[in-house]
């Protein structure tokens, strides 16, 4: 009998213990210890001194399910990811119960139901350790410090010409904060619908026209040639025409339809809209 | 670790000049006299190496400073320094990016403040450009983002702009809730012996 | 005024790391090769004097920083800023660092858990940035690490991350885990009985 079982025997079983029953508070549970199902599985593998390449699915599955059960009994919210893994484990376990023609021991091979899980565990372990290595470095603001006093010469001078330093996230986040500040009705068409909107299409056409001098209608609908896409693109083009942002050409009755920017760079003067 | 080096690290990282008294408070394991000697030694060694920086005695204590004769070089840095965006520039740029083509009046309606100055500076930085004039009374200018805008944000095209929903969805899903240590009595549910190994640590 | 001293004054005064390219831009009256040599000389002289501060190469540039071993003294005067990173932040950061450009779904597949909240907080800390969108159906956002990531973790560039091969060999003989499991030989885990239970249930 192993040490765990001995512990269990010594403690005995308390069938009706409740969560808040301090009398039996013999253990502290670190439920925040596991950063996900893979983390929990790695812990169980280590605990049982299993070879990660040849894990005993039965043992791991039982202990994993016990843990989930415990979380539920403690009224902790069990994240969906943990339940998905539980289902995966049970599936692997049931597949392992099926008779195998030529059983090969301690080999993870193609037909092994555990193969995918083991590969994921090994990969995860790699990044978990990489994270620990990164985290153990001397960090700026924690072990390493830079000068915090301000050079008087530089504090007065503000620079308007230099390169810009701003991240995409800051841009989007600025927009998000703005939206939270103002009433929703101003933004009826901003909360993007599932589908491709006219605004999306306008943006796409404008960005295409930044790259090239002329665009064909077919270019705009080539990727996703759906009825809806064509209509939306068409409406977007009409809107752009109305705004006098593009000019449209056709080189024959059934020929390709071409679009060119109506204004070049920053020129503001008006150009006639041509539809030939 | 020598005492002068310890003092150097403290003075370097400090926000303002550090006095001898303050040093003695902090380094209570050292004698005041030793600290004074080490400080003088430190100042002397920096004076002696003829670098661009020295340990200067200023009002209230000691501080590392660039030597005045190097100031002509130090100020050059300002010209190539990356400038950070103000919140109003960022907000205006975001509105133009997401709502283009858009007029100034529409931007101002959304922000609730005058945006003429901000728009002008975004035009000067070539992040925003004039696309044309809107066909409504008054024929206001309409704005959109430029090629430079895409370059600054490293975007291939406007389609690559993250949508608001994509950013919001990052926070939507509740995280696996972190729990404080819970005292646990033995529980009927955890009947199998092996599962106890979970609680051992 | 010697060139190393000039460079010292510029790097000292700057708020963030200064690259060789930046230095060459600023000091256009000097040859690039001379600047490179002077920079190396400067770094070497600070390394040699064994002070509390040295010239560190981080995020593609150079910056004066306190040496890590002095932190116990520096923190007596300066507030520490970097909060401890949680295991999930570090794991996510490692995955983004090694696998960039990477989508949220790919990070989540590797970690086996929802990463929206972690990614958002890394974005807010500016350690991770949005690189654009991936050219696959749904056009998901792709993420990478930022310059701040290199600065905070004191990395010269992404190549100076420990290579995954090193980590792989580490995974073969898991150091951390072995340490925790000491004393070895004591079988607190699975017994033969347990392994046999495979076909019992």
XYZ file of C-alpha atoms in Angstrom:
678
model
C 0.000 0.000 0.000
C 1.400 3.326 -0.899
C 1.762 6.354 1.321
C -1.327 8.029 -0.027
C -3.533 5.150 0.913
C -1.969 5.088 4.327
C -2.823 8.698 4.819
C -6.356 8.033 3.773
C -6.696 5.131 6.149
C -5.323 7.147 8.998
C -7.746 9.964 8.394
C -10.679 7.698 7.820
C -13.667 8.707 5.810
C -16.071 11.325 6.918
C -19.183 10.813 4.939
C -21.085 13.912 5.835
C -18.400 16.524 6.177
C -19.418 19.878 4.874
C -17.325 22.517 3.290
C -17.256 24.789 6.295
C -16.701 22.071 8.809
C -13.496 23.353 10.312
C -13.144 20.331 12.533
C -11.813 18.325 9.674
C -9.700 21.039 8.162
C -6.701 18.825 7.911
C -5.677 20.036 4.489
C -5.457 23.226 2.575
C -6.436 23.026 -1.036
C -4.689 25.247 -3.494
C -7.338 25.308 -6.125
C -5.738 28.232 -7.860
C -2.775 26.086 -8.552
C -3.921 24.768 -11.881
C -3.979 27.098 -14.812
C -6.067 24.794 -16.889
C -6.783 21.140 -17.542
C -3.338 20.503 -19.028
C -1.703 21.978 -15.956
C -3.812 19.753 -13.722
C -2.958 16.696 -15.824
C 0.765 17.461 -15.639
C 0.450 17.716 -11.884
C -1.271 14.342 -11.682
C 1.358 12.746 -13.894
C 4.106 14.127 -11.691
C 2.304 13.156 -8.527
C 1.980 9.601 -9.718
C 5.514 9.558 -11.084
C 4.267 8.498 -14.448
C 6.259 8.747 -17.633
C 4.620 11.482 -19.641
C 5.122 9.367 -22.772
C 3.292 6.408 -21.280
C 0.664 7.711 -18.931
C -1.880 5.473 -17.309
C -5.126 6.890 -18.591
C -7.191 5.019 -16.007
C -5.318 6.516 -13.064
C -5.154 9.996 -14.499
C -8.789 10.010 -15.530
C -10.003 8.889 -12.133
C -7.989 11.482 -10.283
C -8.897 14.163 -12.775
C -12.605 13.456 -12.361
C -12.230 13.450 -8.587
C -10.736 16.869 -8.773
C -13.576 18.191 -10.910
C -16.061 16.616 -8.527
C -14.327 18.274 -5.631
C -14.481 21.656 -7.317
C -18.201 21.206 -7.822
C -18.714 20.175 -4.234
C -16.876 23.237 -3.085
C -19.327 25.177 -5.210
C -16.534 26.445 -7.378
C -17.316 27.242 -10.927
C -15.792 24.565 -13.085
C -14.556 26.187 -16.248
C -15.784 24.629 -19.455
C -12.229 23.821 -20.495
C -11.950 21.393 -17.590
C -15.133 19.626 -18.596
C -14.027 19.323 -22.199
C -10.834 17.648 -21.029
C -12.827 15.307 -18.789
C -14.811 14.186 -21.809
C -11.620 13.740 -23.821
C -10.081 11.595 -21.084
C -13.148 9.402 -20.847
C -13.171 8.958 -24.577
C -9.509 7.956 -24.651
C -10.060 5.607 -21.758
C -12.938 3.872 -23.491
C -10.932 3.545 -26.692
C -8.083 2.002 -24.722
C -10.456 -0.662 -23.427
C -11.055 -1.901 -26.922
C -8.941 -4.952 -27.737
C -5.779 -4.187 -29.666
C -4.382 -6.702 -32.147
C -0.713 -6.403 -31.266
C -0.269 -4.588 -27.995
C 3.071 -2.809 -27.825
C 4.131 -1.562 -24.477
C 5.246 1.952 -23.610
C 5.178 3.124 -27.180
C 3.223 6.092 -28.271
C 2.409 5.401 -31.855
C -0.098 6.352 -34.477
C -2.858 4.079 -33.298
C -2.461 4.949 -29.638
C -5.547 6.830 -28.475
C -3.309 8.750 -26.056
C -0.960 10.059 -28.727
C -2.609 13.430 -29.290
C -3.051 14.115 -25.589
C 0.560 13.178 -24.844
C 1.813 15.423 -27.621
C -0.214 18.323 -26.239
C 0.994 17.673 -22.704
C 4.618 17.632 -23.780
C 4.199 20.794 -25.779
C 2.391 22.483 -22.925
C 5.084 21.430 -20.473
C 7.646 23.036 -22.738
C 5.913 26.406 -22.658
C 5.119 26.166 -18.983
C 8.826 25.793 -18.317
C 9.685 28.514 -20.806
C 7.331 30.769 -18.834
C 9.108 29.902 -15.600
C 12.475 30.656 -17.173
C 11.274 34.009 -18.458
C 9.692 34.826 -15.119
C 12.885 34.049 -13.242
C 14.821 36.693 -15.140
C 15.838 39.942 -13.477
C 12.870 42.106 -14.370
C 12.803 45.806 -15.016
C 11.095 47.517 -12.108
C 11.574 44.493 -9.865
C 15.283 43.629 -9.797
C 16.618 46.089 -12.315
C 16.029 49.815 -12.371
C 16.546 52.631 -14.789
C 16.980 56.292 -14.099
C 13.707 57.880 -13.036
C 14.805 61.478 -12.606
C 14.011 63.646 -15.596
C 16.755 65.348 -17.506
C 15.847 69.043 -17.173
C 17.017 69.766 -20.700
C 14.685 67.224 -22.204
C 11.649 67.730 -20.037
C 11.009 71.166 -21.534
C 11.451 70.179 -25.134
C 8.441 68.482 -26.647
C 8.822 66.760 -29.903
C 6.186 66.894 -32.602
C 8.277 65.642 -35.486
C 9.649 62.346 -34.253
C 8.353 58.892 -35.035
C 5.057 57.982 -33.459
C 4.857 55.494 -30.692
C 1.441 54.025 -30.243
C 0.044 50.533 -30.356
C -2.904 49.217 -32.268
C -4.481 48.068 -29.034
C -4.374 51.611 -27.690
C -6.162 52.834 -30.786
C -8.947 50.286 -30.519
C -9.167 50.723 -26.795
C -9.526 54.485 -27.214
C -12.479 53.797 -29.475
C -13.953 51.347 -26.988
C -13.661 53.858 -24.151
C -15.297 56.499 -26.317
C -18.197 54.191 -27.079
C -18.750 53.527 -23.420
C -18.967 57.245 -22.835
C -21.630 58.085 -25.371
C -25.144 56.771 -25.949
C -25.437 53.665 -28.060
C -27.822 55.115 -30.656
C -25.029 57.179 -32.112
C -23.358 53.994 -33.097
C -26.134 51.919 -34.533
C -23.960 50.593 -37.319
C -20.664 50.323 -35.472
C -21.357 47.259 -33.408
C -20.406 45.190 -36.384
C -23.010 42.781 -37.620
C -22.023 39.227 -38.316
C -22.116 39.945 -41.993
C -20.054 42.105 -44.261
C -21.406 45.622 -43.967
C -21.382 48.465 -46.453
C -18.930 50.292 -44.168
C -16.622 47.262 -44.275
C -16.848 47.237 -48.008
C -16.086 50.960 -48.262
C -13.021 50.482 -46.061
C -11.885 47.593 -48.175
C -12.283 49.478 -51.425
C -10.500 52.534 -50.021
C -7.592 50.459 -48.836
C -7.375 48.657 -52.172
C -7.260 52.014 -53.919
C -4.364 53.014 -51.680
C -2.366 50.129 -53.042
C -3.300 50.318 -56.693
C -4.421 52.954 -59.124
C -7.376 51.024 -60.422
C -9.550 48.192 -59.188
C -11.957 45.935 -61.027
C -15.374 45.039 -59.737
C -14.428 41.366 -59.993
C -11.439 41.960 -57.683
C -13.803 43.120 -55.004
C -16.029 40.074 -54.990
C -13.616 37.388 -56.110
C -12.811 35.898 -52.690
C -16.317 35.383 -51.425
C -18.642 35.444 -54.349
C -21.967 35.430 -52.570
C -25.143 37.191 -53.554
C -24.984 39.266 -50.406
C -21.360 40.185 -50.949
C -22.043 41.413 -54.469
C -24.975 43.532 -53.345
C -23.068 45.022 -50.415
C -20.082 45.791 -52.630
C -22.361 47.373 -55.212
C -24.037 49.567 -52.584
C -20.643 50.538 -51.220
C -19.550 51.606 -54.697
C -22.689 53.670 -55.141
C -22.021 55.339 -51.794
C -18.425 56.075 -52.802
C -19.648 57.547 -56.083
C -22.147 59.678 -54.235
C -19.323 60.937 -52.039
C -17.319 61.549 -55.210
C -14.473 59.425 -53.917
C -14.162 57.167 -56.945
C -14.685 57.278 -60.661
C -16.056 54.381 -62.626
C -15.095 53.221 -66.125
C -16.293 50.440 -68.352
C -14.410 49.496 -71.474
C -17.337 48.198 -73.489
C -20.968 47.126 -73.015
C -20.033 43.791 -71.384
C -16.507 44.800 -70.411
C -14.873 44.987 -67.027
C -15.911 47.757 -64.703
C -12.941 49.716 -63.352
C -12.703 52.048 -60.407
C -10.085 54.718 -59.852
C -9.734 57.182 -56.994
C -11.448 60.454 -57.769
C -8.943 62.448 -55.772
C -5.228 61.923 -55.849
C -3.527 62.125 -52.443
C -4.445 65.311 -50.654
C -5.866 67.170 -53.634
C -9.263 68.441 -52.669
C -10.577 69.873 -55.909
C -13.574 68.317 -57.487
C -13.455 66.017 -60.457
C -16.407 65.121 -62.602
C -17.856 61.708 -62.031
C -17.584 59.714 -65.218
C -19.613 56.728 -66.100
C -18.873 55.789 -69.639
C 29.417 44.463 -3.588
C 31.376 47.523 -2.626
C 29.775 50.367 -0.716
C 30.444 52.941 -3.471
C 28.675 50.635 -5.966
C 25.715 50.227 -3.600
C 25.448 53.989 -3.240
C 25.733 54.393 -7.007
C 22.792 52.076 -7.625
C 20.620 53.935 -5.116
C 21.428 57.427 -6.376
C 21.048 56.374 -10.012
C 17.567 54.929 -9.558
C 16.293 57.706 -7.276
C 13.772 60.190 -8.557
C 15.539 63.181 -7.035
C 18.809 64.021 -5.369
C 19.716 61.791 -2.403
C 21.245 63.332 0.705
C 23.900 61.801 2.928
C 21.359 61.626 5.754
C 18.942 59.704 3.588
C 21.701 57.312 2.525
C 22.618 56.696 6.147
C 18.955 55.984 6.987
C 18.697 53.483 4.186
C 22.024 51.806 4.744
C 21.727 51.424 8.481
C 24.045 48.425 8.454
C 26.919 50.727 7.495
C 28.663 53.412 9.539
C 27.965 57.009 8.642
C 31.677 57.713 8.254
C 32.092 54.816 5.861
C 29.166 56.032 3.798
C 30.629 59.531 3.642
C 33.977 58.199 2.509
C 32.386 55.893 -0.066
C 30.291 58.758 -1.440
C 33.379 60.935 -1.866
C 35.177 58.038 -3.507
C 32.261 57.485 -5.887
C 32.085 61.153 -6.855
C 35.854 61.207 -7.375
C 35.873 58.121 -9.550
C 33.172 59.550 -11.827
C 35.013 62.864 -11.975
C 38.175 61.012 -12.876
C 36.798 58.950 -15.724
C 35.881 62.037 -17.786
C 32.628 60.593 -19.022
C 29.499 62.350 -20.236
C 27.874 61.899 -16.836
C 29.094 62.816 -13.372
C 27.878 62.716 -9.802
C 26.806 66.254 -9.024
C 26.109 67.761 -5.634
C 22.863 69.644 -6.046
C 20.404 71.166 -3.625
C 19.563 68.525 -1.107
C 22.009 65.861 -2.112
C 23.648 63.916 -4.891
C 22.424 63.153 -8.366
C 23.874 61.829 -11.601
C 23.763 64.501 -14.285
C 25.044 64.963 -17.804
C 27.968 67.382 -17.879
C 26.969 70.816 -19.225
C 29.490 70.687 -22.072
C 27.592 67.726 -23.556
C 24.220 69.441 -23.634
C 24.512 70.249 -27.331
C 24.451 66.480 -27.939
C 21.812 65.650 -25.364
C 19.234 67.979 -26.915
C 19.664 66.325 -30.301
C 17.926 63.366 -28.830
C 14.690 65.316 -28.584
C 14.478 65.518 -32.334
C 14.505 61.773 -32.832
C 12.520 60.931 -29.752
C 9.330 59.037 -30.384
C 6.353 61.182 -29.523
C 3.516 59.683 -27.589
C -0.050 60.234 -28.592
C -2.386 62.359 -26.555
C -5.688 60.766 -25.603
C -7.616 63.238 -27.775
C -5.456 62.490 -30.826
C -5.856 58.802 -30.259
C -9.616 59.083 -29.873
C -10.002 61.244 -32.953
C -7.779 58.966 -34.983
C -9.803 55.978 -33.833
C -13.055 57.621 -34.910
C -11.659 58.513 -38.325
C -10.239 55.021 -38.750
C -13.436 53.214 -37.844
C -15.988 55.568 -39.329
C -14.323 56.766 -42.501
C -15.330 58.471 -44.693
C -16.316 61.003 -42.033
C -16.713 64.779 -41.768
C -15.317 66.973 -39.030
C -18.845 67.695 -37.781
C -19.488 63.982 -37.391
C -16.233 63.491 -35.470
C -17.144 66.375 -33.208
C -20.635 65.039 -32.684
C -19.144 61.791 -31.414
C -16.441 63.337 -29.269
C -18.608 66.175 -28.045
C -15.761 68.681 -28.386
C -14.160 70.766 -31.088
C -11.714 68.659 -33.074
C -10.334 71.189 -35.552
C -6.903 71.388 -33.918
C -6.564 67.668 -33.420
C -7.622 66.931 -36.998
C -5.156 69.490 -38.282
C -2.319 67.920 -36.357
C -3.309 64.440 -37.580
C -3.301 65.829 -41.136
C 0.158 67.317 -40.543
C 1.408 64.009 -39.238
C -0.078 62.555 -42.449
C -2.030 59.943 -40.497
C -5.310 61.320 -41.739
C -6.022 62.599 -45.228
C -8.777 64.453 -46.981
C -10.726 62.129 -49.203
C -12.947 64.719 -50.859
C -16.040 66.774 -50.176
C -19.371 65.481 -49.074
C -22.293 66.168 -51.348
C -24.434 67.916 -48.767
C -25.074 71.597 -48.140
C -21.861 73.323 -47.145
C -19.876 70.591 -48.910
C -17.774 69.694 -45.865
C -14.448 67.911 -46.241
C -14.449 64.230 -45.583
C -11.568 62.496 -43.872
C -10.067 59.051 -43.924
C -6.848 57.410 -42.838
C -3.720 57.413 -44.950
C -1.087 54.954 -46.063
C 1.133 56.307 -43.258
C -1.578 55.352 -40.785
C -1.348 51.758 -41.946
C 2.447 51.892 -41.682
C 2.481 53.322 -38.157
C 0.158 50.588 -36.933
C 1.778 47.903 -39.033
C -1.445 47.073 -40.848
C -1.608 45.474 -44.256
C -4.877 47.178 -45.096
C -7.899 48.725 -43.418
C -9.559 45.346 -43.278
C -6.863 44.316 -40.772
C -8.060 46.836 -38.192
C -9.297 44.861 -35.211
C -13.002 45.335 -34.705
C -14.347 46.596 -31.446
C -16.068 43.289 -30.909
C -12.786 41.445 -31.190
C -11.291 43.528 -28.395
C -14.386 43.259 -26.249
C -14.523 39.516 -26.670
C -11.132 39.249 -24.986
C -12.699 40.117 -21.683
C -16.047 38.450 -22.189
C -15.324 34.899 -21.164
C -15.058 34.504 -17.425
C -11.666 33.262 -16.385
C -11.161 30.202 -14.299
C -11.884 31.716 -10.981
C -8.969 32.045 -8.674
C -9.734 30.971 -5.159
C -8.110 31.677 -1.895
C -6.989 28.758 0.137
C -9.973 26.969 1.488
C -9.884 24.904 4.609
C -11.271 21.577 3.692
C -12.799 18.922 5.749
C -12.809 15.483 4.295
C -15.629 15.117 1.984
C -17.812 12.229 0.994
C -17.308 12.955 -2.629
C -13.609 12.344 -2.492
C -13.811 8.800 -1.446
C -11.138 7.333 -3.616
C -7.868 7.097 -1.881
C -5.714 8.396 -4.651
C -7.467 11.685 -4.881
C -6.137 12.585 -1.477
C -2.751 13.023 -2.987
C -4.104 16.254 -4.368
C -4.277 17.791 -0.953
C -0.972 16.850 0.434
C 1.012 19.934 -0.398
C 35.144 65.620 -25.582
C 35.637 61.980 -26.396
C 33.096 60.094 -28.454
C 32.388 57.507 -25.726
C 31.612 60.371 -23.330
C 29.277 61.990 -25.867
C 27.466 58.708 -26.354
C 27.267 58.247 -22.599
C 25.559 61.607 -22.145
C 22.984 60.843 -24.853
C 22.150 57.355 -23.608
C 21.967 58.554 -20.014
C 19.548 61.358 -20.854
C 17.220 59.258 -23.008
C 14.093 57.743 -21.457
C 14.413 54.461 -23.281
C 17.087 52.328 -24.871
C 18.993 54.046 -27.705
C 19.917 51.995 -30.743
C 23.116 52.283 -32.764
C 21.038 53.562 -35.678
C 19.576 56.332 -33.540
C 23.032 57.293 -32.329
C 24.312 57.468 -35.879
C 21.376 59.679 -36.876
C 22.065 62.031 -34.009
C 25.816 62.095 -34.414
C 25.931 62.544 -38.149
C 29.336 64.243 -37.967
C 30.860 60.931 -36.854
C 31.424 57.752 -38.833
C 29.186 54.808 -38.047
C 32.180 52.564 -37.444
C 33.674 55.021 -34.968
C 30.383 55.222 -33.119
C 30.166 51.455 -32.949
C 33.688 51.180 -31.578
C 33.094 53.967 -29.038
C 29.868 52.293 -27.893
C 31.657 49.013 -27.306
C 34.410 50.841 -25.464
C 31.856 52.625 -23.282
C 30.016 49.401 -22.435
C 33.316 47.725 -21.635
C 34.506 50.505 -19.371
C 31.275 50.415 -17.350
C 31.471 46.656 -17.127
C 35.044 46.939 -15.923
C 34.516 49.460 -13.187
C 32.209 47.137 -11.243
C 29.792 49.846 -10.217
C 26.139 49.602 -9.258
C 25.130 50.646 -12.771
C 26.105 49.238 -16.139
C 25.310 49.760 -19.794
C 22.871 47.023 -20.813
C 21.866 45.989 -24.316
C 18.083 45.633 -24.385
C 15.305 45.790 -26.959
C 17.673 46.554 -29.794
C 19.381 49.438 -28.006
C 21.481 50.497 -25.058
C 20.378 51.697 -21.661
C 21.977 52.358 -18.287
C 20.503 50.005 -15.702
C 21.266 49.033 -12.141
C 22.829 45.622 -11.796
C 20.324 43.030 -10.558
C 22.438 42.099 -7.538
C 21.940 45.587 -6.071
C 18.160 45.425 -6.097
C 17.956 44.757 -2.361
C 19.458 48.213 -1.807
C 17.654 50.060 -4.593
C 14.232 48.958 -3.389
C 14.860 50.638 -0.064
C 14.451 53.925 -1.832
C 12.476 53.196 -4.997
C 9.099 51.520 -5.210
C 9.123 48.320 -7.197
C 6.842 48.537 -10.147
C 6.656 45.162 -11.817
C 4.053 43.087 -10.130
C 4.797 39.433 -9.965
C 3.550 37.722 -13.050
C 1.080 34.919 -12.566
C 1.885 31.525 -13.978
C -0.800 31.933 -16.614
C 0.588 35.307 -17.714
C 4.068 33.867 -18.041
C 2.872 30.792 -19.891
C 0.829 32.872 -22.294
C 3.688 35.306 -22.744
C 6.084 32.452 -23.470
C 3.737 30.971 -26.049
C 3.251 34.331 -27.759
C 6.996 35.020 -27.648
C 8.022 31.698 -29.163
C 5.167 31.167 -31.565
C 4.452 34.658 -32.840
C 2.583 35.572 -34.938
C -0.086 33.555 -33.168
C -3.879 33.705 -32.841
C -5.825 33.533 -29.602
C -7.263 30.164 -30.636
C -3.764 28.773 -31.114
C -2.654 30.033 -27.685
C -5.749 28.490 -26.159
C -5.165 25.184 -27.874
C -1.625 25.062 -26.492
C -2.696 26.035 -22.979
C -5.954 24.121 -23.037
C -7.780 26.990 -21.412
C -9.485 30.266 -22.298
C -6.883 33.022 -22.607
C -8.990 36.087 -23.425
C -8.552 37.757 -20.060
C -4.833 37.013 -19.871
C -4.243 38.303 -23.394
C -6.159 41.475 -22.668
C -4.139 42.178 -19.553
C -0.895 41.538 -21.457
C -2.108 43.946 -24.144
C -2.879 46.535 -21.488
C 0.573 46.089 -19.972
C 1.892 46.611 -23.507
C 3.865 43.372 -23.323
C 1.884 41.880 -26.169
C 0.663 43.680 -29.248
C -1.732 43.053 -32.098
C 0.175 42.383 -35.294
C -2.808 42.317 -37.627
C -5.184 39.674 -38.865
C -4.493 36.238 -40.170
C -5.445 35.456 -43.741
C -7.698 32.551 -42.912
C -11.490 32.346 -42.691
C -12.762 34.540 -39.896
C -9.611 36.673 -40.111
C -8.647 36.286 -36.433
C -6.294 38.784 -34.787
C -2.677 37.753 -34.542
C -0.477 38.603 -31.597
C 3.220 39.093 -30.977
C 5.436 40.471 -28.237
C 6.336 44.156 -28.022
C 9.442 46.213 -27.443
C 8.302 46.622 -23.835
C 8.434 42.858 -23.458
C 12.127 42.909 -24.365
C 12.721 45.879 -22.051
C 10.955 44.415 -19.035
C 12.573 41.009 -19.388
C 15.978 42.480 -20.212
C 16.306 40.771 -23.592
C 18.514 42.081 -26.383
C 16.132 40.701 -28.998
C 13.826 37.751 -29.532
C 16.758 35.597 -30.519
C 18.133 35.875 -26.991
C 15.163 33.968 -25.603
C 16.297 30.544 -24.434
C 15.902 28.360 -27.491
C 13.146 25.794 -27.420
C 15.745 23.093 -27.929
C 17.198 23.976 -24.528
C 13.745 23.820 -23.092
C 13.129 20.538 -24.802
C 16.161 18.970 -23.142
C 14.923 20.470 -19.924
C 11.596 18.797 -20.482
C 13.329 15.450 -20.764
C 14.737 15.810 -17.285
C 12.287 18.159 -15.641
C 14.390 20.003 -13.073
C 11.693 21.888 -11.280
C 9.603 18.817 -10.882
C 12.371 16.593 -9.646
C 13.172 19.127 -6.987
C 9.639 19.131 -5.750
C 9.408 15.398 -5.664
C 12.383 14.893 -3.372
C 13.111 12.637 -1.566
C 13.185 10.383 -4.568
C 12.496 6.740 -4.332
C 9.582 7.140 -2.008
C 6.592 5.966 -3.886
C 3.790 8.293 -2.992
C 2.185 8.028 -6.349
C 0.759 5.247 -8.343
C 1.152 1.682 -7.222
C 1.043 -1.384 -9.366
C -2.494 -1.954 -8.299
C -3.512 1.346 -9.733
C -2.016 0.723 -13.123
C -3.786 -2.585 -13.320
C -7.094 -1.002 -12.598
C -7.177 -0.018 -16.260
C -9.314 -2.970 -17.159
C -11.228 -3.264 -13.962
C -13.700 -0.465 -14.347
